[in-house]
Coordinates of C-alpha atoms in Angstrom, one line a residue:
X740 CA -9.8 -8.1 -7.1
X741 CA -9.5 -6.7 -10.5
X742 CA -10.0 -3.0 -9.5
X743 CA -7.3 -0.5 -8.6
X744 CA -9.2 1.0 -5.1
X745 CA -6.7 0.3 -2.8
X746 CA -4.2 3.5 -1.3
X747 CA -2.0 1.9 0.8
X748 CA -0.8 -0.7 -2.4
X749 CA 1.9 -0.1 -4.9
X750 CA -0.5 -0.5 -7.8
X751 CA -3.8 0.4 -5.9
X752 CA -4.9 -3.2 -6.4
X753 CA -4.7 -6.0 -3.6
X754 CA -2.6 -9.3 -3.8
X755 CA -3.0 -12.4 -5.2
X756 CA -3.9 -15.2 -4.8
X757 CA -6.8 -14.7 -2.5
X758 CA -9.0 -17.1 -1.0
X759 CA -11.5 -18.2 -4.0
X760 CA -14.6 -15.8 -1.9
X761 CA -12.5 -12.8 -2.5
X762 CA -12.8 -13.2 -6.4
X763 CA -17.0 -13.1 -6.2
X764 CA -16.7 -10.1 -3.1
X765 CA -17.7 -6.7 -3.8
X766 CA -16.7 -3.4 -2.3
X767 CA -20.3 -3.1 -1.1
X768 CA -20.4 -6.4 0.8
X769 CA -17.7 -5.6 2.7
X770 CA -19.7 -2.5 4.2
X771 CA -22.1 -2.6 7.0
X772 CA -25.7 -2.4 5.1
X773 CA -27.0 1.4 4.5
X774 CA -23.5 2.8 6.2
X775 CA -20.8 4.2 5.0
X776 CA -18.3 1.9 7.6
X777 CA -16.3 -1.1 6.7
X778 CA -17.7 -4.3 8.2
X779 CA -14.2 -5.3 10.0
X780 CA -16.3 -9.0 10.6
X781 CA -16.7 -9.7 6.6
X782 CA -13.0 -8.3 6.1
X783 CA -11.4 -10.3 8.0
X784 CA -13.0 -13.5 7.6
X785 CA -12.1 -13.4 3.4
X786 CA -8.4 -11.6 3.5
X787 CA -5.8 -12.0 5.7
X788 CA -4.2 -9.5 8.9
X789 CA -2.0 -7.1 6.1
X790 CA -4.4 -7.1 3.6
X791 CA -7.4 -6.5 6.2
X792 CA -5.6 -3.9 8.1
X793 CA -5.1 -2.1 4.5
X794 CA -8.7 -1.6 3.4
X795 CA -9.7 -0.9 6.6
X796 CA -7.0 2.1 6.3
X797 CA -9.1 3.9 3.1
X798 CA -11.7 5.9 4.0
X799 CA -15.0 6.2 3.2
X800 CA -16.0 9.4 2.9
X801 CA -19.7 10.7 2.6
X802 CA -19.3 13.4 0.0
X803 CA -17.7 10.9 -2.3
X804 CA -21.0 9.0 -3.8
X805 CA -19.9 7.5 -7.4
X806 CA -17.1 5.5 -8.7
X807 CA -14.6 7.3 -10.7
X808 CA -11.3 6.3 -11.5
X809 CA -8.8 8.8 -11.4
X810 CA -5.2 9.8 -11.6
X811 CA -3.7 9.5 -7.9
X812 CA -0.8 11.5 -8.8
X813 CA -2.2 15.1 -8.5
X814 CA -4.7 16.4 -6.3
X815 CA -7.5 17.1 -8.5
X816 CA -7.5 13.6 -9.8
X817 CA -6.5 14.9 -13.4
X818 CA -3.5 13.4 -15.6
X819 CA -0.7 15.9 -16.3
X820 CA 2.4 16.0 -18.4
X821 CA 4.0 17.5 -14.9
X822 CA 3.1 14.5 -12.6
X823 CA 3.7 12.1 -15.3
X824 CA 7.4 13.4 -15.1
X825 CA 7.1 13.1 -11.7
X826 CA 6.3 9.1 -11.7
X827 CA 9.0 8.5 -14.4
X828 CA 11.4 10.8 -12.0
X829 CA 10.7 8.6 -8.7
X830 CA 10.7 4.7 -10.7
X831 CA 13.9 5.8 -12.6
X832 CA 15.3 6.8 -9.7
X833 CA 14.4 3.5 -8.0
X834 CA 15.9 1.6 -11.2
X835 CA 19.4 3.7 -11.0
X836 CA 19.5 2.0 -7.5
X837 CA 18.8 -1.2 -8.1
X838 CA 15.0 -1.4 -7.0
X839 CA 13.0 -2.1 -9.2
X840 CA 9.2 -2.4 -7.6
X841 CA 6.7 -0.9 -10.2
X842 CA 4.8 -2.3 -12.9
X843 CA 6.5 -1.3 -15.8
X844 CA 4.8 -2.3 -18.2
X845 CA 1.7 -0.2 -16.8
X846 CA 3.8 2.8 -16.3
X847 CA 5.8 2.5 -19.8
X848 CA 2.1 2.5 -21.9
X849 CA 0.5 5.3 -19.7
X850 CA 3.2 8.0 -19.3
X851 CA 6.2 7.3 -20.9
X852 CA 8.0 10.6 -22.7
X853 CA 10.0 9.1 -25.9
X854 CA 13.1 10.4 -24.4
X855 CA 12.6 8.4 -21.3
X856 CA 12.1 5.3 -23.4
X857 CA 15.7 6.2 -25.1
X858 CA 17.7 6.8 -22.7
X859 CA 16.1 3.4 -20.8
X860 CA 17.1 1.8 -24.1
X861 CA 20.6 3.2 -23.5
X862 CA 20.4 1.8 -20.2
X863 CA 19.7 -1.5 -20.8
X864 CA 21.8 -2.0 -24.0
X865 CA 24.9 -0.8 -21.7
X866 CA 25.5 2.4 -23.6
X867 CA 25.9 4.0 -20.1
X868 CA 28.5 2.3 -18.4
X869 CA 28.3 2.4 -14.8
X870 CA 25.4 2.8 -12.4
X871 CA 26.9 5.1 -10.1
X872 CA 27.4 7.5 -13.1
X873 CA 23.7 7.0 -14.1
X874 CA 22.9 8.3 -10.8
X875 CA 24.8 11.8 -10.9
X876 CA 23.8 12.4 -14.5
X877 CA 20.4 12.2 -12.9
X878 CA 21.0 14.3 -10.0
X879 CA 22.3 16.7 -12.1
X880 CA 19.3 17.0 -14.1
X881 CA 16.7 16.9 -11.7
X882 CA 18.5 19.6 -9.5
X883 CA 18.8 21.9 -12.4
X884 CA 15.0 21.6 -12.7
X885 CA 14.5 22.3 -9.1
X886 CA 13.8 26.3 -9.1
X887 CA 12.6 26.0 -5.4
X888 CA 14.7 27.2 -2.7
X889 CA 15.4 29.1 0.7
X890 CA 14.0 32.4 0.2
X891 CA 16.1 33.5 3.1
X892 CA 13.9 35.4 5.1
X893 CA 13.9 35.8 8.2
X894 CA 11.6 33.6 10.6
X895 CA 9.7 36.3 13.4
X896 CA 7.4 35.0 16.4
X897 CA 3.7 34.8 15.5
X898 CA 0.8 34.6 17.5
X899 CA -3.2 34.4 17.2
X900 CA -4.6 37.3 16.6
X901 CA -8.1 37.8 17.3
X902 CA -11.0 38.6 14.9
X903 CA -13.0 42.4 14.5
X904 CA -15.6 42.9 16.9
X905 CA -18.6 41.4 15.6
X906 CA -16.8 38.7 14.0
X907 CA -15.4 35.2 14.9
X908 CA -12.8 33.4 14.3
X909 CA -12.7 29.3 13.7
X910 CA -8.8 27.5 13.5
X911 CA -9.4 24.6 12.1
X912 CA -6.4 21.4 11.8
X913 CA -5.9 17.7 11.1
X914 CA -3.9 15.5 12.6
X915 CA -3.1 11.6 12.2
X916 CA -3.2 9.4 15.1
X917 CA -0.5 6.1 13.9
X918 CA -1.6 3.9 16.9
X919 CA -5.2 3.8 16.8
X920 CA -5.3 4.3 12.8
X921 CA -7.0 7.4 12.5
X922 CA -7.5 10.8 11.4
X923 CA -8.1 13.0 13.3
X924 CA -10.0 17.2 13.2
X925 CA -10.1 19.9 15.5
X926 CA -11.7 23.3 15.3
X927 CA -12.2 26.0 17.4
X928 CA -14.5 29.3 17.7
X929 CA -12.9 32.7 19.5
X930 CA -14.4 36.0 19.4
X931 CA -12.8 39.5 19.3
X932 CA -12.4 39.2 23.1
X933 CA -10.6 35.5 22.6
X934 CA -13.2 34.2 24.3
X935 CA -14.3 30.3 23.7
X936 CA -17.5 30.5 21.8
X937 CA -17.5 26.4 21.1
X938 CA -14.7 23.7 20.1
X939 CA -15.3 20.5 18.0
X940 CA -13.0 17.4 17.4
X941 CA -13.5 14.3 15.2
X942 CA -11.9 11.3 14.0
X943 CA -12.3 8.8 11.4
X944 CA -10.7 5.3 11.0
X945 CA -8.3 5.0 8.1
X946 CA -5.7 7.5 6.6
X947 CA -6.7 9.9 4.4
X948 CA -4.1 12.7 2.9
X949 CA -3.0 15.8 4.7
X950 CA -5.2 18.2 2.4
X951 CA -7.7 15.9 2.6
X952 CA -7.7 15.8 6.0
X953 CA -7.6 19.6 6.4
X954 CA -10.4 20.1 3.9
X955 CA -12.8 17.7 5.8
X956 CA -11.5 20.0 8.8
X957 CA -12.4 23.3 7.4
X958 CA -15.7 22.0 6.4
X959 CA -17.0 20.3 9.5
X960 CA -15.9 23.1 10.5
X961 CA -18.2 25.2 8.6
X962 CA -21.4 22.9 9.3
X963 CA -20.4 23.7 12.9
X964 CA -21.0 27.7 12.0
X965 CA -24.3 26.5 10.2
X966 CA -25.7 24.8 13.1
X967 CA -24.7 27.7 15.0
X968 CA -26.5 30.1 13.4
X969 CA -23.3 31.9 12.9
X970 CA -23.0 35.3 10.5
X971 CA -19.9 36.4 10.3
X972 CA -17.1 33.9 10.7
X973 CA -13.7 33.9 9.7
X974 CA -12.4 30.0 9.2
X975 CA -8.3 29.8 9.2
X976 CA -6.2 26.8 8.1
X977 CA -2.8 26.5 8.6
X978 CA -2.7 24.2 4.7
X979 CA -2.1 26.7 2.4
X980 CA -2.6 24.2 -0.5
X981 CA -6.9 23.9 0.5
X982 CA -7.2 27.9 1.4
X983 CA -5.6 28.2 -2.3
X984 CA -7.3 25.2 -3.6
X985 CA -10.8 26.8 -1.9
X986 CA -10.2 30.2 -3.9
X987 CA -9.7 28.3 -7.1
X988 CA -11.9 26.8 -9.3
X989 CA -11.9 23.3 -9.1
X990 CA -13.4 20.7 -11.2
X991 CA -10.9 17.9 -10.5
X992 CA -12.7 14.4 -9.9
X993 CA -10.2 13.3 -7.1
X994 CA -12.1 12.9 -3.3
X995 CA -9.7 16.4 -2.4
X996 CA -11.9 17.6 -5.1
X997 CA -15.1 16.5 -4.1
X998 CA -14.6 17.5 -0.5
X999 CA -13.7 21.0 -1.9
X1000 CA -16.8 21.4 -4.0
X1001 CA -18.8 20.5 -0.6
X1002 CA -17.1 23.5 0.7
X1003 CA -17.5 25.9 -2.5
X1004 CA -21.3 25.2 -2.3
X1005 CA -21.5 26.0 1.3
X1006 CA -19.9 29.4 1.2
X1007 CA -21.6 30.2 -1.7
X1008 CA -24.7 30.2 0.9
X1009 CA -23.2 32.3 3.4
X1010 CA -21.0 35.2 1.8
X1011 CA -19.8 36.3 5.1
X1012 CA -17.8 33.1 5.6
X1013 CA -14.4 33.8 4.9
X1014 CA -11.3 31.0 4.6
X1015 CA -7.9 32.4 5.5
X1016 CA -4.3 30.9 6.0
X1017 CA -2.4 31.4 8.9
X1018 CA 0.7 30.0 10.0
X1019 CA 1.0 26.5 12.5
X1020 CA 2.2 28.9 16.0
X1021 CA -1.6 31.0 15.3
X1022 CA -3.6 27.8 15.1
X1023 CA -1.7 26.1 18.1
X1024 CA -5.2 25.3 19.4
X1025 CA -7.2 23.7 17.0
X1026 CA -3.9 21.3 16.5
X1027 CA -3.8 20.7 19.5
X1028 CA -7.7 19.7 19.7
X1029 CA -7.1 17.6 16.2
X1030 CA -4.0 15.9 18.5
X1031 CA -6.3 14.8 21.1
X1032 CA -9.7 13.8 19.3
X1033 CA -9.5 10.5 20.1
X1034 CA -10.1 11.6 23.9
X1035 CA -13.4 12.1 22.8
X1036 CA -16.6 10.1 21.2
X1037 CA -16.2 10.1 16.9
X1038 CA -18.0 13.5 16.8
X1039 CA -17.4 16.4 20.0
X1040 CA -19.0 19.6 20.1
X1041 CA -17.1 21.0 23.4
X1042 CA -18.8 23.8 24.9
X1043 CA -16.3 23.8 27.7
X1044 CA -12.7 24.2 27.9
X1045 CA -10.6 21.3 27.4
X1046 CA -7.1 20.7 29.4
X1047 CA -5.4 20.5 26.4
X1048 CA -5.8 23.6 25.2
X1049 CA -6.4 25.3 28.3
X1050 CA -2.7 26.8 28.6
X1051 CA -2.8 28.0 25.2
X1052 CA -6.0 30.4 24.9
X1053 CA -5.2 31.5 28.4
X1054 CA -1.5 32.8 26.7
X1055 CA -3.1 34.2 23.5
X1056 CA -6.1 35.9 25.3
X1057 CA -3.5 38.4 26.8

């Protein structure tokens, strides 16, 4: 009860007050012994429906095996100045409007800039008189930081193209399936010809984060090549932010991180595994898979063709 694990919480920490069991309960005893699975039994009989249904939404994920805590608000699980400016942007923002949901006095010791404090100070002692105001001065700012934009180019049609001869190519995707609580991975093997090779789908229960999702993608993946006995294999995500995140070096301590040094340590044993980005209309048919994994047992290796994708390779094989 004391520990900040939760993701689907404000402050990463579940309410209070709890039944007195919850205060002696450890994260372990809520597992099913030597598994990596929540016991939904032992759950539910301490906490009640909302807070049951949100640990049962993190994951547990089998690359992650220590406890670490970390900074949520970047990927790699490391503080910076950027995404502390970004968490004073967002509750500031929330205060100009009249919501004011975040611990403060958490926030204010961790992150807070001096100006930030100042002009809060202004704020409070009514030196800025009107909230509306408040609000534009804001906008103003934060828009003038905002160097993104509309490039302007111009979209053109794109379709899978297939690998060199001698080579294969594996789309990989994630998807989240809202109903059942899941996430969900497809990937799928084409040679040079467009040919099926094999098709795998999974799913997990709980929510995990898109890149987290599409690095746990890419490498099952991977394993899928390994068991294969696969050479030369071209693996291509339509997540730009884990293609980039695989070519970098990263020694965050965040699960995105873990997951990615998984993948780093696997292609470092097979040199001819290469991870490419491609755009969402080439890798229509490993979404689709990911879309429909929970048509399928946890973990799929489909050596046939699926209906659901059946329209699509036949299209892209011409």
């Amino acid at each position: 009860m004391t520990e900040p694990w939760c993701r689907g919480s404000v402050n990463s920490r579940l309410r209070g007050p709890q039944k007195q069991e919850a205060y002696s309960t450890t994260i372990n005893d809520l597992m099913l012994p030597n598994e990596k699975q929540w016991n939904s039994e032992a759950v539910s009989s301490i906490f009640d429906v909302v807070d049951t249904e949100l640990i049962l939404q993190v994951p547990l994920l089998e690359d992650v095996t220590t406890d670490t805590l970390i900074w949520k608000e970047e990927q790699d699980g490391k503080y910076s100045v950027r995404s502390g400016y970004r968490l004073w942007r967002n509750a500031f923002h929330r205060h100009a409007n009249g919501n004011i949901s975040e611990d403060w006095n958490s926030i204010w010791n961790i992150v807070a800039p001096p100006r930030v404090k100042h002009l809060l100070w202004r704020i409070c002692s009514g030196c800025l008189p009107t909230r509306s105001r408040l609000r534009q001065r804001w906008n103003d700012w934060f828009h003038a930081q905002d160097v993104s934009g509309n490039s302007g180019h111009v979209q053109h049609e794109v379709e899978w193209r297939p690998p060199p001869m001698g080579w294969i190519k594996c789309n990989v995707d994630a998807a989240f399936n809202n109903n059942n609580g899941t996430t969900n991975r497809g990937w799928c093997m084409r040679n040079h010809l467009g040919n099926l090779i094999s098709a795998g789908t999974s799913w997990d229960p709980g929510s995990l984060s898109v890149i987290e999702a599409e690095a746990l993608a890419l490498k099952e993946a991977i394993l899928g090549a390994i068991s294969m006995n696969l050479n030369y294999v071209i693996f291509e995500s339509d997540c730009q932010r884990v293609t980039q995140a695989v070519h970098s070096n990263n020694k965050g301590a965040s699960e995105f991180s873990i997951i990615l040094r998984s993948i780093s340590e696997l292609l470092q044993s097979f040199p001819n595994f290469d991870v490419k980005f491609t755009k969402r209309q080439e890798n229509m048919v490993a979404h689709s898979l990911a879309r429909a994994a929970n048509s399928w047992t946890r973990r799929s290796i489909l050596n046939s063709i699926p209906l659901c994708i059946e329209h699509i390779l036949l299209n892209e094989s011409h």
